[in-house]
CSV table of C-alpha atoms in Angstrom, one decimal:
chain,number,residue,atom,x,y,z
Q,1,MET,CA,-40.2,75.7,136.3
Q,2,PHE,CA,-40.3,79.5,137.1
Q,3,ALA,CA,-43.9,79.9,136.2
Q,4,THR,CA,-44.9,76.8,138.2
Q,5,ILE,CA,-43.2,78.1,141.3
Q,6,VAL,CA,-45.0,81.4,140.8
Q,7,ASN,CA,-48.3,79.4,140.6
Q,8,CYS,CA,-47.5,77.7,143.8
Q,9,VAL,CA,-46.7,81.0,145.6
Q,10,ALA,CA,-49.9,82.5,144.3
Q,11,VAL,CA,-51.9,79.7,145.8
Q,12,VAL,CA,-50.2,79.9,149.1
Q,13,LEU,CA,-50.6,83.7,149.3
Q,14,GLY,CA,-54.2,83.4,148.3
Q,15,SER,CA,-54.8,80.8,151.0
Q,16,LEU,CA,-53.1,83.0,153.6
Q,17,LEU,CA,-55.4,85.9,152.6
Q,18,GLY,CA,-58.4,83.6,152.7
Q,19,LEU,CA,-57.5,82.7,156.3
Q,20,VAL,CA,-57.3,86.3,157.2
Q,21,VAL,CA,-60.6,87.1,155.6
Q,22,ALA,CA,-62.3,84.1,157.1
Q,23,GLY,CA,-61.1,85.0,160.6
Q,24,ARG,CA,-62.8,88.4,160.4
Q,25,VAL,CA,-66.0,87.3,158.9
Q,26,LYS,CA,-69.1,86.2,160.8
Q,27,ASP,CA,-70.4,82.7,160.2
Q,28,SER,CA,-73.5,84.1,158.4
Q,29,TYR,CA,-71.2,85.7,155.8
Q,30,LYS,CA,-69.1,82.6,155.5
Q,31,ASN,CA,-72.2,80.9,154.1
Q,32,ILE,CA,-72.0,83.4,151.2
Q,33,VAL,CA,-68.3,82.7,150.7
Q,34,PHE,CA,-69.0,79.0,150.7
Q,35,ASP,CA,-71.9,79.2,148.3
Q,36,GLY,CA,-70.0,81.6,146.1
Q,37,ALA,CA,-67.0,79.3,145.8
Q,38,GLY,CA,-69.4,76.4,145.0
Q,39,ILE,CA,-71.2,78.3,142.3
Q,40,THR,CA,-68.0,79.6,140.8
Q,41,THR,CA,-66.6,76.1,140.7
Q,42,ILE,CA,-69.7,74.7,139.0
Q,43,ILE,CA,-69.5,77.4,136.3
Q,44,ILE,CA,-65.8,76.6,135.7
Q,45,GLY,CA,-66.7,72.9,135.5
Q,46,VAL,CA,-69.5,73.3,133.0
Q,47,SER,CA,-67.4,75.5,130.7
Q,48,MET,CA,-64.7,72.8,130.8
Q,49,ALA,CA,-67.0,69.8,130.4
Q,50,LEU,CA,-68.6,71.3,127.3
Q,51,ARG,CA,-65.2,71.1,125.5
Q,52,SER,CA,-65.6,67.3,125.2
Q,53,GLY,CA,-66.4,66.1,121.7
Q,54,ARG,CA,-66.6,62.4,122.6
Q,55,ILE,CA,-69.3,62.1,125.3
Q,56,VAL,CA,-69.2,58.3,125.1
Q,57,TYR,CA,-65.5,58.3,126.0
Q,58,LEU,CA,-66.2,60.7,128.9
Q,59,ALA,CA,-69.1,58.6,130.2
Q,60,ILE,CA,-67.2,55.2,130.0
Q,61,ALA,CA,-64.0,56.7,131.5
Q,62,LEU,CA,-65.9,58.3,134.4
Q,63,ILE,CA,-67.8,55.1,135.3
Q,64,ALA,CA,-64.9,52.7,134.8
Q,65,GLY,CA,-62.5,55.1,136.4
Q,66,GLY,CA,-64.8,55.6,139.4
Q,67,LEU,CA,-65.1,51.9,139.9
Q,68,ILE,CA,-61.3,51.5,139.8
Q,69,GLY,CA,-60.7,54.4,142.1
Q,70,THR,CA,-63.3,53.1,144.6
Q,71,TRP,CA,-61.6,49.7,144.6
Q,72,LEU,CA,-58.2,51.4,145.2
Q,73,ASP,CA,-59.7,53.9,147.7
Q,74,ILE,CA,-57.8,56.8,146.2
Q,75,GLU,CA,-59.8,59.4,148.0
Q,76,GLY,CA,-59.2,57.7,151.3
Q,77,ALA,CA,-55.4,57.6,150.7
Q,78,ILE,CA,-55.3,61.4,149.8
Q,79,LEU,CA,-57.4,62.3,152.9
Q,80,ARG,CA,-55.1,60.2,155.1
Q,81,PHE,CA,-52.1,62.1,153.6
Q,82,GLY,CA,-54.0,65.3,154.4
Q,83,VAL,CA,-54.3,64.2,158.0
Q,84,VAL,CA,-50.5,63.6,158.1
Q,85,LEU,CA,-49.9,67.1,156.7
Q,86,GLU,CA,-52.3,68.6,159.3
Q,87,ARG,CA,-50.4,66.8,162.1
Q,88,LEU,CA,-47.1,68.1,160.8
Q,89,THR,CA,-48.2,71.7,160.5
Q,90,THR,CA,-50.7,72.2,163.4
Q,91,ARG,CA,-51.0,71.5,167.0
Q,92,ARG,CA,-54.3,69.9,166.7
Q,93,LYS,CA,-54.5,66.4,168.2
Q,94,PRO,CA,-56.9,63.7,167.1
Q,95,LYS,CA,-59.7,63.0,169.6
Q,96,ALA,CA,-59.5,59.6,171.2
Q,97,ALA,CA,-61.6,57.8,173.8
Q,98,ALA,CA,-59.9,57.0,177.1
Q,99,GLY,CA,-57.9,53.8,177.0
Q,100,SER,CA,-57.8,53.6,173.3
Q,101,THR,CA,-54.7,52.2,171.6
Q,102,SER,CA,-52.6,54.1,169.2
Q,103,ALA,CA,-53.9,51.9,166.4
Q,104,GLY,CA,-57.4,52.7,167.5
Q,105,THR,CA,-56.6,56.4,167.5
Q,106,ALA,CA,-55.2,56.3,164.0
Q,107,ALA,CA,-58.3,54.4,162.8
Q,108,ALA,CA,-60.5,57.0,164.4
Q,109,VAL,CA,-58.7,59.9,162.7
Q,110,GLU,CA,-58.8,58.1,159.4
Q,111,ALA,CA,-62.5,57.4,159.7
Q,112,ASP,CA,-63.2,61.0,160.7
Q,113,SER,CA,-61.3,62.3,157.7
Q,114,VAL,CA,-62.8,60.0,155.2
Q,115,ASN,CA,-66.4,60.3,156.5
Q,116,SER,CA,-66.3,64.1,157.0
Q,117,SER,CA,-67.8,66.4,154.4
Q,118,ALA,CA,-66.7,69.7,153.0
Q,119,LYS,CA,-70.0,71.0,154.3
Q,120,PRO,CA,-69.4,72.4,157.9
Q,121,THR,CA,-71.6,71.8,160.8
Q,122,ASP,CA,-74.8,73.2,162.1
Q,123,ASP,CA,-73.5,76.7,162.9
Q,124,GLY,CA,-73.7,77.7,159.3
Q,125,ARG,CA,-70.8,75.9,157.6
Q,126,SER,CA,-68.2,77.4,160.0
Q,127,GLY,CA,-66.2,74.2,160.3
Q,128,TRP,CA,-63.1,73.5,158.3
Q,129,ASP,CA,-61.9,70.3,156.8
Q,130,PHE,CA,-58.2,70.2,156.2
Q,131,GLY,CA,-58.2,67.0,154.2
Q,132,HIS,CA,-61.0,67.9,151.8
Q,133,GLY,CA,-59.6,71.4,151.4
Q,134,PHE,CA,-56.3,69.9,150.3
Q,135,LEU,CA,-58.0,67.3,148.0
Q,136,ASN,CA,-60.5,69.6,146.3
Q,137,ALA,CA,-58.0,72.4,145.7
Q,138,SER,CA,-55.4,70.0,144.3
Q,139,VAL,CA,-57.9,68.6,141.8
Q,140,LEU,CA,-59.2,72.0,140.9
Q,141,PHE,CA,-55.8,73.6,140.3
Q,142,CYS,CA,-54.3,70.6,138.4
Q,143,VAL,CA,-57.0,69.6,136.0
Q,144,GLY,CA,-57.8,71.6,132.9
Q,145,ALA,CA,-56.3,72.9,129.7
Q,146,MET,CA,-54.4,75.8,131.3
Q,147,ALA,CA,-52.2,73.5,133.4
Q,148,LEU,CA,-51.5,71.2,130.6
Q,149,VAL,CA,-51.0,73.6,127.7
Q,150,GLY,CA,-49.3,76.1,129.9
Q,151,SER,CA,-46.8,73.6,131.1
Q,152,PHE,CA,-46.0,72.5,127.5
Q,153,LYS,CA,-45.6,76.1,126.4
Q,154,ALA,CA,-43.3,76.8,129.3
Q,155,GLY,CA,-41.2,73.7,128.7
Q,156,THR,CA,-40.9,73.8,124.9
Q,157,GLU,CA,-41.2,77.5,124.0
Q,158,GLY,CA,-40.2,79.3,127.2
Q,159,ASP,CA,-43.6,81.0,127.1
Q,160,TYR,CA,-44.8,81.5,130.7
Q,161,SER,CA,-47.8,83.7,130.0
Q,162,LEU,CA,-50.5,81.0,130.3
Q,163,ILE,CA,-49.2,79.6,133.6
Q,164,LEU,CA,-48.8,83.1,135.0
Q,165,THR,CA,-52.4,83.9,134.0
Q,166,LYS,CA,-53.5,80.6,135.7
Q,167,SER,CA,-51.5,81.7,138.7
Q,168,VAL,CA,-53.6,84.8,139.1
Q,169,LEU,CA,-56.9,82.9,138.7
Q,170,ASP,CA,-55.7,80.1,141.1
Q,171,GLY,CA,-54.7,82.8,143.7
Q,172,PHE,CA,-58.2,84.4,143.7
Q,173,MET,CA,-59.9,80.9,143.8
Q,174,ALA,CA,-57.6,80.0,146.7
Q,175,ILE,CA,-58.9,82.9,148.7
Q,176,LEU,CA,-62.5,81.7,148.3
Q,177,MET,CA,-61.7,78.0,148.9
Q,178,THR,CA,-59.6,78.7,152.0
Q,179,ALA,CA,-62.2,81.0,153.5
Q,180,ALA,CA,-64.7,78.2,153.0
Q,181,MET,CA,-62.6,75.0,153.6
Q,182,GLY,CA,-59.6,76.1,155.6
Q,183,PRO,CA,-55.8,75.9,155.5
Q,184,GLY,CA,-55.6,72.6,153.7
Q,185,VAL,CA,-56.1,74.5,150.4
Q,186,ALA,CA,-52.6,76.0,150.8
Q,187,PHE,CA,-51.0,72.6,150.6
Q,188,SER,CA,-52.4,72.1,147.1
Q,189,ALA,CA,-49.2,73.9,146.1
Q,190,LEU,CA,-47.4,70.6,146.5
Q,191,PRO,CA,-49.4,68.7,143.8
Q,192,ILE,CA,-49.2,71.8,141.5
Q,193,LEU,CA,-45.4,71.8,141.9
Q,194,LEU,CA,-45.1,68.1,141.2
Q,195,TYR,CA,-47.7,67.9,138.3
Q,196,GLN,CA,-46.9,71.1,136.4
Q,197,GLY,CA,-43.2,70.7,137.1
Q,198,ALA,CA,-43.2,67.2,135.7
Q,199,LEU,CA,-45.2,68.3,132.6
Q,200,THR,CA,-42.8,71.2,132.0
Q,201,LEU,CA,-39.7,69.0,132.2
Q,202,ALA,CA,-41.3,66.3,130.0
Q,203,ALA,CA,-42.9,68.7,127.6
Q,204,GLY,CA,-40.6,68.0,124.7
Q,205,PHE,CA,-41.4,64.3,124.8
Q,206,LEU,CA,-45.1,64.5,125.5
Q,207,LYS,CA,-46.1,67.4,123.3
Q,208,PRO,CA,-46.4,65.3,120.0
Q,209,PHE,CA,-49.0,63.1,121.7
Q,210,VAL,CA,-51.2,66.0,122.7
Q,211,SER,CA,-53.6,66.5,119.8
Q,212,ASP,CA,-56.6,68.9,119.8
Q,213,LEU,CA,-58.8,65.9,120.5
Q,214,MET,CA,-56.6,64.9,123.5
Q,215,LEU,CA,-56.7,68.4,124.9
Q,216,ALA,CA,-60.5,68.6,124.5
Q,217,GLU,CA,-61.2,65.3,126.2
Q,218,LEU,CA,-58.8,65.9,129.0
Q,219,THR,CA,-60.5,69.3,129.6
Q,220,GLY,CA,-63.9,67.7,129.4
Q,221,ILE,CA,-63.0,65.0,132.0
Q,222,GLY,CA,-61.4,67.7,134.2
Q,223,GLY,CA,-64.6,69.7,134.0
Q,224,ALA,CA,-66.5,66.7,135.3
Q,225,PHE,CA,-64.2,66.6,138.3
Q,226,VAL,CA,-64.6,70.3,138.9
Q,227,LEU,CA,-68.4,69.9,138.8
Q,228,MET,CA,-68.1,67.2,141.5
Q,229,ILE,CA,-66.2,69.6,143.6
Q,230,GLY,CA,-68.8,72.3,143.1
Q,231,LEU,CA,-71.6,69.9,144.1
Q,232,ASN,CA,-69.6,69.0,147.3
Q,233,LEU,CA,-69.1,72.6,148.2
Q,234,LEU,CA,-72.8,73.4,147.9
Q,235,GLY,CA,-73.7,70.3,149.9
Q,236,LEU,CA,-75.9,69.0,147.1
Q,237,LYS,CA,-74.2,65.7,146.8
Q,238,LYS,CA,-71.3,64.0,148.5
Q,239,ILE,CA,-69.1,62.7,145.7
Q,240,LYS,CA,-65.7,61.1,146.3
Q,241,THR,CA,-64.0,63.1,143.5
Q,242,ALA,CA,-60.5,61.6,143.8
Q,243,ASP,CA,-61.9,58.1,143.3
Q,244,PHE,CA,-62.6,59.2,139.7
Q,245,LEU,CA,-59.0,60.2,138.9
Q,246,PRO,CA,-58.3,56.9,137.0
Q,247,ALA,CA,-60.7,58.3,134.4
Q,248,LEU,CA,-57.9,60.7,133.3
Q,249,LEU,CA,-55.8,57.7,132.2
Q,250,LEU,CA,-58.7,56.0,130.6
Q,251,ILE,CA,-59.6,59.0,128.5
Q,252,ILE,CA,-56.0,59.2,127.3
Q,253,VAL,CA,-56.2,55.6,126.2
Q,254,PHE,CA,-59.5,56.2,124.4
Q,255,VAL,CA,-58.2,59.2,122.5
Q,256,LEU,CA,-55.0,57.3,121.5
Q,257,ALA,CA,-57.2,54.5,120.3
Q,258,ASP,CA,-59.7,56.8,118.6
Q,259,PRO,CA,-58.5,56.1,115.0
Q,260,LEU,CA,-58.9,52.3,115.6
Q,261,ILE,CA,-62.3,52.8,117.2
Q,262,ALA,CA,-63.5,54.9,114.3
Q,263,GLN,CA,-62.4,52.2,111.8
Q,264,LEU,CA,-64.1,49.5,113.8
Q,265,ALA,CA,-67.3,51.6,114.0
Q,266,VAL,CA,-67.2,52.0,110.1
Q,267,LYS,CA,-66.8,48.2,109.7
Q,268,LEU,CA,-69.7,47.5,112.0
Q,269,GLY,CA,-71.9,50.2,110.4
Q,270,ILE,CA,-72.3,52.1,113.6
């Protein structure tokens, strides 16, 4: 758990530095930070997605997972949680029309969070979105081979090197993302703690199931998520990234069933 805690601290410190940087930079320069974060994220996503060796599994998992996530409204739930975090940690109050009820206020806040985009307003992307900052950073820092393999190495071998390396990378990325998206990025330390901590503690049990194919496909699907984040950051396409999270579970099922699928394909002459 030591390395995971270091990772969380690195993200928080990077986020704090990002807030300092953003507070002293003109809006015109914030555009550059925002675009730089988007391009960097896309590069990371492409490099991860190219690791996939079963593109059919990736495609089916993304489509089916996206449908399931949309039905469950996963992104909406995460953004609502982000609103709760924002209320607990800031003095900002949700806007409400005169005479509106508390239920109406809550609905307005929820709608504002879900419908808002990571892309700021007309002044040159100077606006911050707490919920999307929390969501995008959480996905970016938790998917990928470094989180998975690093947690297993830490849990089974006591080797913290990979997670510590990831901590440095996450810290620098947190600076960029916080400068672009605001303080919600810092709270991605919570999912990192839960996700990597759980993997580290369960490493001895889970490691036998993590083959090279499993690692490659999880990295590939994670790369697809990171690409979505990059597109959102650049304002090229509004994608509800979190709604695709069930694809992670589906890709695991496909990889575990891969031997059976291969045998069936041989029998069918595919």
